[in-house]
Amino acid sequence: MRIHDDIQLDYCDVLLRPKRSALASRSAVNILREYNFKWCNRSLQATGIVAANMYTTGTFEIAREMQKQNLLCALHKHYTAQEIIDFLKDNKTTHGSNDLIFVSSGVSDNDFEKLTTVMDTKLIQNICIDVANGYSPYLMDFVRKVRNTWPHALIMAGNVVTGDMCEDLILNGADIVKVGIGPGSVCTTRKLTGVGRPQFSTVIECADAAHGVGGMICADGGCTVPGDVCKSLCAGADFVMLGGMLAGHAESGGEMSTKIFQPGEVNMVDNEHCALALVEKQYKKFYGMSSAYAQEQHYGGLKKYRASEGKVVELPFRGPIEPTLLAILGGLRSCMTYIGAKRLKDMPKCASFYRVNRQLNTIFGNE
Ligand code: 5GP
């Protein structure tokens, strides 16, 4: 039995080391990067943060908010082709282009047909192909087919966690490989199957492999705070995909609910003034796309041979998403000044990490 002995780390196992730098303030850094790809012949100006193509985060409403900040969004797979086309037509007028939007696809014949309907309009050229297990031969075949059909499209494909597979996907037509198996906030793959890899180590290895053959990576899942996004970019991720951090907002998908708490049942610090009255709190559902709930909602029930690999959570409603996005970008700018990186692309070059046993002081809670 082979055991891979080298230590595998998550974002919470490391902290960035600050460095003396000539950057006087946060406004001296540039968080816009010009991306040039291996296969796609267009360049892209963006800050590489992507809303996950989950039903709850890959929404049209989130896409519009992401674009305002030069961030990206992978639309979820459950919109119809017509709904996507209508959105793209409108977005092209209001935002000016659909360059920051990905249309998502699985690897079935039906998925290809739907993708073709959308691509035929020429309204969009960015495609995100994803399956839970990117080691399946179907993914590689599908990437090749999509590349042959649309030679100049921007193709992101995944998910995998090893360098060899990143290289193969890129050589077979992907511009960006999506990496991460099991780090997600509502993912239970590791619990159910025992398969996965700590995300920080995944990013380091996959970025190195992808860059070696002219490709890029998108680190998908496992970011819980803006600092994790910074660590990911410093570890070599070209793009970082976020689910949980963007969930629970006004623009997110998912059912809203209200819970009523008896006096004293809720946190007295938050609700001091109403400790003696009933307290109403709003929640928004967030769920894994392989959860039994998602399969019931979107695929007519959990098939017998499939297990649920995701969970459902009720998040306290967080209001509009814009302040959350600005906080992430603020954290990013500040990180860049701490490590002396003037440009987004310089972050890995400027970064070094401490391995830590404990990164946060939680004496007054986890906020
Ligand atoms: P987060 O940012 O919430 O930590 O992770 C988001 C990512 O989790 C998604 O982009 C996707 O790759 C992954 N994910 C979403 N739903 C599920 C699920 O039901 N099961 C698993 N294994 N992963 C999921």
CSV table of C-alpha atoms and ligand atoms in Angstrom, one decimal:
chain,number,residue,atom,x,y,z
A,1,MET,CA,0.0,0.0,0.0
A,2,ARG,CA,1.4,3.4,-1.0
A,3,ILE,CA,0.9,6.2,1.4
A,4,HIS,CA,1.7,9.7,0.2
A,5,ASP,CA,3.8,11.0,3.1
A,6,ASP,CA,4.3,14.6,2.4
A,7,ILE,CA,2.2,16.9,4.5
A,8,GLN,CA,-1.1,18.1,2.9
A,9,LEU,CA,-2.4,21.4,4.0
A,10,ASP,CA,-5.7,23.4,4.1
A,11,TYR,CA,-6.1,27.2,4.1
A,12,CYS,CA,-6.5,27.1,7.9
A,13,ASP,CA,-3.1,25.4,8.3
A,14,VAL,CA,-1.1,28.4,7.0
A,15,LEU,CA,-0.7,32.2,7.3
A,16,LEU,CA,1.0,34.6,5.0
A,17,ARG,CA,4.2,36.2,6.1
A,18,PRO,CA,4.2,40.0,5.9
A,19,LYS,CA,7.0,41.6,4.1
A,20,ARG,CA,8.6,45.0,4.0
A,21,SER,CA,7.3,46.7,0.9
A,22,ALA,CA,7.4,50.0,-0.9
A,23,LEU,CA,3.6,50.0,-1.4
A,24,ALA,CA,2.4,53.1,0.5
A,25,SER,CA,-1.3,52.3,0.6
A,26,ARG,CA,-4.0,49.9,-0.6
A,27,SER,CA,-4.8,52.1,-3.5
A,28,ALA,CA,-1.3,51.5,-4.9
A,29,VAL,CA,-2.2,47.9,-5.8
A,30,ASN,CA,-3.9,46.8,-9.0
A,31,ILE,CA,-6.4,44.0,-8.5
A,32,LEU,CA,-7.4,43.8,-12.2
A,33,ARG,CA,-5.4,41.2,-14.1
A,34,GLU,CA,-5.2,40.7,-17.8
A,35,TYR,CA,-5.7,37.0,-18.5
A,36,ASN,CA,-4.3,35.5,-21.7
A,37,PHE,CA,-5.1,31.9,-22.3
A,38,LYS,CA,-3.6,28.8,-23.9
A,39,TRP,CA,-6.4,28.1,-26.4
A,40,CYS,CA,-8.9,30.9,-26.2
A,41,ASN,CA,-7.8,33.8,-28.3
A,42,ARG,CA,-9.4,36.6,-26.3
A,43,SER,CA,-7.9,38.2,-23.3
A,44,LEU,CA,-9.9,39.0,-20.2
A,45,GLN,CA,-9.6,41.9,-17.7
A,46,ALA,CA,-10.9,40.8,-14.3
A,47,THR,CA,-10.2,40.0,-10.7
A,48,GLY,CA,-10.3,36.2,-10.7
A,49,ILE,CA,-13.1,35.5,-8.3
A,50,VAL,CA,-15.9,33.4,-9.7
A,51,ALA,CA,-19.3,32.7,-8.3
A,52,ALA,CA,-19.9,28.9,-8.2
A,53,ASN,CA,-22.3,27.3,-10.6
A,54,MET,CA,-24.5,26.2,-7.8
A,55,TYR,CA,-28.3,26.8,-8.0
A,56,THR,CA,-27.9,29.1,-5.0
A,57,THR,CA,-24.9,31.2,-6.3
A,58,GLY,CA,-24.7,30.9,-10.1
A,59,THR,CA,-27.8,33.2,-10.5
A,60,PHE,CA,-28.3,36.0,-13.0
A,61,GLU,CA,-28.7,38.4,-10.1
A,62,ILE,CA,-25.3,37.4,-8.6
A,63,ALA,CA,-23.8,37.5,-12.1
A,64,ARG,CA,-24.8,41.2,-12.4
A,65,GLU,CA,-23.3,42.1,-9.1
A,66,MET,CA,-20.1,40.2,-9.7
A,67,GLN,CA,-19.6,42.0,-13.1
A,68,LYS,CA,-20.0,45.4,-11.4
A,69,GLN,CA,-16.8,44.6,-9.5
A,70,ASN,CA,-15.0,43.0,-12.5
A,71,LEU,CA,-15.6,39.5,-11.0
A,72,LEU,CA,-17.0,36.5,-12.8
A,73,CYS,CA,-19.9,34.1,-12.5
A,74,ALA,CA,-20.5,30.6,-13.7
A,75,LEU,CA,-24.2,30.3,-14.2
A,76,HIS,CA,-25.9,27.2,-12.8
A,77,LYS,CA,-27.1,24.4,-15.0
A,78,HIS,CA,-30.7,24.6,-14.1
A,79,TYR,CA,-31.7,27.6,-16.2
A,80,THR,CA,-33.2,26.7,-19.6
A,81,ALA,CA,-31.3,27.5,-22.7
A,82,GLN,CA,-33.9,30.2,-23.5
A,83,GLU,CA,-33.6,31.8,-20.0
A,84,ILE,CA,-29.8,32.0,-20.5
A,85,ILE,CA,-30.1,33.5,-23.9
A,86,ASP,CA,-32.6,36.1,-22.7
A,87,PHE,CA,-30.3,37.0,-19.9
A,88,LEU,CA,-27.2,37.2,-22.2
A,89,LYS,CA,-29.0,39.4,-24.6
A,90,ASP,CA,-30.1,41.8,-21.9
A,91,ASN,CA,-26.7,41.7,-20.1
A,92,LYS,CA,-24.8,42.5,-23.3
A,93,THR,CA,-26.8,45.7,-23.5
A,94,THR,CA,-26.7,46.7,-19.8
A,95,HIS,CA,-23.1,45.5,-19.0
A,96,GLY,CA,-21.6,45.8,-22.5
A,97,SER,CA,-20.3,42.2,-22.8
A,98,ASN,CA,-20.8,38.7,-21.5
A,99,ASP,CA,-17.1,38.2,-21.1
A,100,LEU,CA,-17.3,37.6,-17.3
A,101,ILE,CA,-20.0,35.0,-17.5
A,102,PHE,CA,-19.6,31.2,-18.0
A,103,VAL,CA,-22.3,29.0,-19.2
A,104,SER,CA,-22.1,25.6,-17.4
A,105,SER,CA,-22.4,22.2,-18.8
A,106,GLY,CA,-22.3,18.6,-17.6
A,107,VAL,CA,-21.0,15.9,-20.0
A,108,SER,CA,-24.1,14.2,-21.3
A,109,ASP,CA,-25.5,14.4,-24.9
A,110,ASN,CA,-28.4,16.6,-23.6
A,111,ASP,CA,-25.9,18.9,-22.0
A,112,PHE,CA,-24.1,19.2,-25.3
A,113,GLU,CA,-27.3,20.0,-27.1
A,114,LYS,CA,-28.2,22.7,-24.6
A,115,LEU,CA,-24.7,24.1,-24.8
A,116,THR,CA,-24.9,24.2,-28.6
A,117,THR,CA,-28.2,26.1,-28.5
A,118,VAL,CA,-26.6,28.8,-26.2
A,119,MET,CA,-23.3,28.9,-28.1
A,120,ASP,CA,-25.0,29.2,-31.5
A,121,THR,CA,-26.3,32.6,-30.5
A,122,LYS,CA,-22.6,33.8,-30.3
A,123,LEU,CA,-23.6,35.8,-27.2
A,124,ILE,CA,-21.1,34.0,-25.0
A,125,GLN,CA,-17.8,32.2,-25.4
A,126,ASN,CA,-17.0,31.0,-21.9
A,127,ILE,CA,-17.8,27.5,-20.9
A,128,CYS,CA,-17.5,25.8,-17.6
A,129,ILE,CA,-17.7,22.0,-17.8
A,130,ASP,CA,-17.9,20.2,-14.5
A,131,VAL,CA,-18.5,16.8,-13.1
A,132,ALA,CA,-18.0,15.8,-9.4
A,133,ASN,CA,-15.4,13.3,-10.4
A,134,GLY,CA,-13.1,14.8,-13.1
A,135,TYR,CA,-11.2,11.5,-13.3
A,136,SER,CA,-14.0,10.0,-15.3
A,137,PRO,CA,-13.1,9.5,-19.0
A,138,TYR,CA,-16.3,11.2,-20.0
A,139,LEU,CA,-14.9,14.6,-18.9
A,140,MET,CA,-11.7,14.3,-21.0
A,141,ASP,CA,-13.8,13.2,-24.1
A,142,PHE,CA,-16.2,16.0,-23.6
A,143,VAL,CA,-13.5,18.6,-23.2
A,144,ARG,CA,-12.0,17.5,-26.5
A,145,LYS,CA,-15.4,17.6,-28.2
A,146,VAL,CA,-16.1,21.1,-26.9
A,147,ARG,CA,-12.7,22.3,-28.0
A,148,ASN,CA,-13.1,20.9,-31.5
A,149,THR,CA,-16.5,22.4,-31.8
A,150,TRP,CA,-15.5,25.9,-30.5
A,151,PRO,CA,-11.8,26.3,-31.1
A,152,HIS,CA,-11.7,29.8,-29.6
A,153,ALA,CA,-14.0,29.4,-26.6
A,154,LEU,CA,-12.7,29.9,-23.1
A,155,ILE,CA,-13.0,26.4,-21.5
A,156,MET,CA,-12.8,25.7,-17.8
A,157,ALA,CA,-13.1,22.0,-16.8
A,158,GLY,CA,-12.9,20.0,-13.6
A,159,ASN,CA,-12.9,18.9,-10.9
A,160,VAL,CA,-9.6,17.2,-10.2
A,161,VAL,CA,-6.9,17.6,-7.5
A,162,THR,CA,-3.7,16.3,-9.0
A,163,GLY,CA,-1.1,17.8,-11.3
A,164,ASP,CA,-1.1,15.0,-13.9
A,165,MET,CA,-4.8,15.3,-14.5
A,166,CYS,CA,-4.5,19.1,-14.8
A,167,GLU,CA,-1.9,18.7,-17.5
A,168,ASP,CA,-4.0,16.2,-19.4
A,169,LEU,CA,-7.1,18.4,-19.3
A,170,ILE,CA,-5.2,21.3,-20.6
A,171,LEU,CA,-3.5,19.4,-23.3
A,172,ASN,CA,-6.9,18.1,-24.4
A,173,GLY,CA,-8.4,21.6,-24.7
A,174,ALA,CA,-9.1,23.2,-21.4
A,175,ASP,CA,-7.7,26.7,-20.7
A,176,ILE,CA,-8.5,26.6,-17.0
A,177,VAL,CA,-8.7,23.5,-14.8
A,178,LYS,CA,-11.1,23.6,-11.8
A,179,VAL,CA,-9.5,22.0,-8.8
A,180,GLY,CA,-11.0,20.7,-5.6
A,181,ILE,CA,-12.6,17.5,-4.5
A,182,GLY,CA,-14.4,17.7,-1.1
A,183,PRO,CA,-13.4,21.0,0.3
A,184,GLY,CA,-16.8,22.7,-0.2
A,185,SER,CA,-18.9,24.1,2.6
A,186,VAL,CA,-21.9,21.9,1.8
A,187,CYS,CA,-20.0,19.0,0.5
A,188,THR,CA,-20.0,15.6,2.2
A,189,THR,CA,-17.9,13.6,-0.4
A,190,ARG,CA,-15.0,13.1,2.0
A,191,LYS,CA,-17.3,11.8,4.7
A,192,LEU,CA,-19.2,9.5,2.4
A,193,THR,CA,-16.4,8.2,0.2
A,194,GLY,CA,-13.2,9.0,2.0
A,195,VAL,CA,-11.8,10.7,-1.1
A,196,GLY,CA,-10.4,14.2,-1.3
A,197,ARG,CA,-7.3,16.3,-0.8
A,198,PRO,CA,-6.7,19.4,1.4
A,199,GLN,CA,-7.3,22.4,-0.8
A,200,PHE,CA,-4.1,24.5,-0.2
A,201,SER,CA,-1.8,21.6,-1.2
A,202,THR,CA,-4.1,20.9,-4.2
A,203,VAL,CA,-3.8,24.5,-5.4
A,204,ILE,CA,0.0,24.5,-5.0
A,205,GLU,CA,0.5,21.3,-7.0
A,206,CYS,CA,-2.1,21.9,-9.6
A,207,ALA,CA,-1.1,25.5,-10.3
A,208,ASP,CA,2.5,24.4,-10.9
A,209,ALA,CA,1.4,21.6,-13.2
A,210,ALA,CA,-1.1,23.8,-15.2
A,211,HIS,CA,1.3,26.7,-15.6
A,212,GLY,CA,3.9,24.3,-16.8
A,213,VAL,CA,1.8,23.5,-19.9
A,214,GLY,CA,0.5,27.0,-20.4
A,215,GLY,CA,-2.8,26.6,-18.6
A,216,MET,CA,-4.4,28.0,-15.5
A,217,ILE,CA,-6.4,26.8,-12.5
A,218,CYS,CA,-9.5,27.8,-10.7
A,219,ALA,CA,-9.4,26.8,-7.0
A,220,ASP,CA,-12.9,25.6,-6.3
A,221,GLY,CA,-14.3,25.4,-2.8
A,222,GLY,CA,-13.1,25.6,0.8
A,223,CYS,CA,-12.8,29.4,1.2
A,224,THR,CA,-14.5,30.5,4.3
A,225,VAL,CA,-13.2,34.1,4.8
A,226,PRO,CA,-11.6,36.7,2.5
A,227,GLY,CA,-8.2,35.7,3.8
A,228,ASP,CA,-8.7,32.2,2.3
A,229,VAL,CA,-9.2,33.8,-1.1
A,230,CYS,CA,-5.9,35.7,-0.6
A,231,LYS,CA,-4.1,32.5,0.4
A,232,SER,CA,-5.4,30.7,-2.6
A,233,LEU,CA,-4.3,33.4,-5.0
A,234,CYS,CA,-0.9,33.4,-3.3
A,235,ALA,CA,-0.6,29.6,-3.6
A,236,GLY,CA,-0.9,30.0,-7.4
A,237,ALA,CA,-4.6,30.0,-8.2
A,238,ASP,CA,-5.5,32.1,-11.2
A,239,PHE,CA,-9.1,32.1,-10.3
A,240,VAL,CA,-10.9,31.2,-7.0
A,241,MET,CA,-14.5,29.9,-7.1
A,242,LEU,CA,-16.8,30.7,-4.2
A,243,GLY,CA,-20.1,29.1,-3.1
A,244,GLY,CA,-20.8,29.5,0.6
A,245,MET,CA,-19.2,32.9,0.9
A,246,LEU,CA,-21.7,34.2,-1.6
A,247,ALA,CA,-24.7,32.3,-0.4
A,248,GLY,CA,-27.6,33.6,1.8
A,249,HIS,CA,-27.7,37.0,0.1
A,250,ALA,CA,-30.6,38.8,-1.6
A,251,GLU,CA,-29.3,37.9,-5.0
A,252,SER,CA,-28.6,34.3,-4.1
A,253,GLY,CA,-31.0,31.5,-5.0
A,254,GLY,CA,-32.7,29.3,-2.4
A,255,GLU,CA,-35.9,29.4,-0.3
A,256,MET,CA,-36.3,32.1,2.4
A,257,SER,CA,-37.8,31.2,5.7
A,258,THR,CA,-38.5,33.0,9.0
A,259,LYS,CA,-38.0,31.5,12.4
A,260,ILE,CA,-39.5,32.9,15.5
A,261,PHE,CA,-37.5,32.6,18.7
A,262,GLN,CA,-38.8,32.7,22.3
A,263,PRO,CA,-37.4,35.3,24.7
A,264,GLY,CA,-34.0,34.2,25.8
A,265,GLU,CA,-33.6,31.7,23.0
A,266,VAL,CA,-31.5,33.9,20.8
A,267,ASN,CA,-28.1,35.4,21.4
A,268,MET,CA,-28.5,38.1,24.0
A,269,VAL,CA,-25.6,40.2,22.7
A,270,ASP,CA,-27.1,40.5,19.2
A,271,ASN,CA,-30.6,41.2,20.4
A,272,GLU,CA,-30.2,42.8,23.7
A,273,HIS,CA,-33.1,45.2,23.2
A,274,CYS,CA,-35.6,42.5,22.5
A,275,ALA,CA,-34.5,39.9,25.0
A,276,LEU,CA,-38.0,39.9,26.5
A,277,ALA,CA,-39.9,39.8,23.2
A,278,LEU,CA,-40.4,37.2,20.5
A,279,VAL,CA,-37.6,37.6,17.9
A,280,GLU,CA,-38.1,36.9,14.1
A,281,LYS,CA,-35.0,36.0,12.1
A,282,GLN,CA,-34.8,35.4,8.3
A,283,TYR,CA,-32.9,32.5,6.8
A,284,LYS,CA,-32.0,31.4,3.2
A,285,LYS,CA,-31.4,27.9,2.2
A,286,PHE,CA,-28.0,26.9,0.8
A,287,TYR,CA,-27.4,23.4,-0.4
A,288,GLY,CA,-24.8,21.1,-2.1
A,289,MET,CA,-25.6,20.3,-5.7
A,290,SER,CA,-25.3,16.6,-5.0
A,291,SER,CA,-27.4,16.7,-1.9
A,292,ALA,CA,-30.5,14.6,-1.7
A,293,TYR,CA,-32.4,17.9,-1.5
A,294,ALA,CA,-30.9,19.2,-4.8
A,295,GLN,CA,-31.5,15.9,-6.5
A,296,GLU,CA,-35.2,16.1,-5.5
A,297,GLN,CA,-35.5,19.8,-6.5
A,298,HIS,CA,-33.7,19.5,-9.9
A,299,TYR,CA,-33.6,15.9,-11.0
A,300,GLY,CA,-36.9,14.4,-9.7
A,301,GLY,CA,-35.5,12.6,-6.7
A,302,LEU,CA,-32.4,10.8,-5.5
A,303,LYS,CA,-31.7,7.8,-7.8
A,304,LYS,CA,-31.2,4.5,-6.0
A,305,TYR,CA,-27.6,4.0,-7.1
A,306,ARG,CA,-26.6,7.6,-6.1
A,307,ALA,CA,-25.7,8.7,-2.7
A,308,SER,CA,-26.2,12.2,-1.4
A,309,GLU,CA,-22.8,13.9,-1.3
A,310,GLY,CA,-24.0,17.3,-0.1
A,311,LYS,CA,-25.9,18.9,2.7
A,312,VAL,CA,-28.5,21.5,3.2
A,313,VAL,CA,-28.0,24.5,5.6
A,314,GLU,CA,-30.2,27.5,6.6
A,315,LEU,CA,-28.0,30.6,6.6
A,316,PRO,CA,-29.0,33.7,8.4
A,317,PHE,CA,-30.1,36.1,5.7
A,318,ARG,CA,-27.2,38.5,4.8
A,319,GLY,CA,-29.0,41.2,2.7
A,320,PRO,CA,-27.4,42.6,-0.5
A,321,ILE,CA,-24.2,40.9,-1.7
A,322,GLU,CA,-22.3,44.1,-2.6
A,323,PRO,CA,-20.8,44.8,0.9
A,324,THR,CA,-19.7,41.1,1.0
A,325,LEU,CA,-17.9,41.5,-2.4
A,326,LEU,CA,-16.3,44.8,-1.3
A,327,ALA,CA,-15.1,43.2,1.9
A,328,ILE,CA,-13.4,40.4,-0.2
A,329,LEU,CA,-11.8,42.9,-2.5
A,330,GLY,CA,-10.7,45.1,0.5
A,331,GLY,CA,-9.1,42.1,2.1
A,332,LEU,CA,-7.3,41.3,-1.2
A,333,ARG,CA,-5.9,44.8,-1.6
A,334,SER,CA,-4.8,44.8,2.0
A,335,CYS,CA,-3.1,41.4,1.6
A,336,MET,CA,-1.3,42.7,-1.4
A,337,THR,CA,0.2,45.6,0.5
A,338,TYR,CA,1.2,43.3,3.4
A,339,ILE,CA,3.2,41.0,1.1
A,340,GLY,CA,4.4,43.8,-1.3
A,341,ALA,CA,2.5,42.6,-4.4
A,342,LYS,CA,1.7,45.4,-6.7
A,343,ARG,CA,-0.3,43.3,-9.2
A,344,LEU,CA,-2.6,40.3,-8.7
A,345,LYS,CA,-0.3,38.2,-10.8
A,346,ASP,CA,2.7,38.9,-8.5
A,347,MET,CA,1.0,37.4,-5.4
A,348,PRO,CA,2.6,33.9,-5.6
A,349,LYS,CA,6.0,35.4,-6.3
A,350,CYS,CA,5.7,37.8,-3.3
A,351,ALA,CA,4.2,35.3,-0.9
A,352,SER,CA,5.7,33.0,1.6
A,353,PHE,CA,3.7,31.1,4.3
A,354,TYR,CA,4.0,30.0,7.9
A,355,ARG,CA,2.6,26.7,8.8
A,356,VAL,CA,0.5,27.2,11.9
A,357,ASN,CA,-1.3,25.3,14.5
A,358,ARG,CA,-3.9,28.0,15.2
A,359,GLN,CA,-4.7,30.9,13.0
A,360,LEU,CA,-7.6,32.7,14.7
A,361,ASN,CA,-8.4,33.9,18.2
A,362,THR,CA,-12.0,32.9,18.7
A,363,ILE,CA,-12.4,34.0,22.3
A,364,PHE,CA,-15.4,36.2,21.4
A,365,GLY,CA,-16.9,33.9,18.8
A,366,ASN,CA,-16.0,33.0,15.2
A,367,GLU,CA,-16.9,36.3,13.5
B,1,5GP,P1,-17.6,26.5,-1.1
B,1,5GP,O1,-17.1,27.8,-1.7
B,1,5GP,O2,-19.0,26.6,-0.7
B,1,5GP,O3,-16.7,26.0,0.0
B,1,5GP,O4,-17.5,25.4,-2.2
B,1,5GP,C1,-18.2,25.5,-3.5
B,1,5GP,C2,-18.0,24.3,-4.3
B,1,5GP,O5,-18.4,23.1,-3.6
B,1,5GP,C3,-18.7,24.3,-5.6
B,1,5GP,O6,-18.2,25.1,-6.6
B,1,5GP,C4,-18.7,22.8,-6.0
B,1,5GP,O7,-17.4,22.5,-6.6
B,1,5GP,C5,-18.7,22.1,-4.6
B,1,5GP,N1,-20.0,21.5,-4.4
B,1,5GP,C6,-21.2,22.1,-4.5
B,1,5GP,N2,-22.2,21.3,-4.2
B,1,5GP,C7,-21.6,20.1,-3.8
B,1,5GP,C8,-22.1,18.9,-3.4
B,1,5GP,O8,-23.3,18.6,-3.2
B,1,5GP,N3,-21.2,17.9,-3.2
B,1,5GP,C9,-19.9,18.1,-3.4
B,1,5GP,N4,-19.0,17.1,-3.2
B,1,5GP,N5,-19.4,19.3,-3.7
B,1,5GP,C10,-20.2,20.3,-4.0
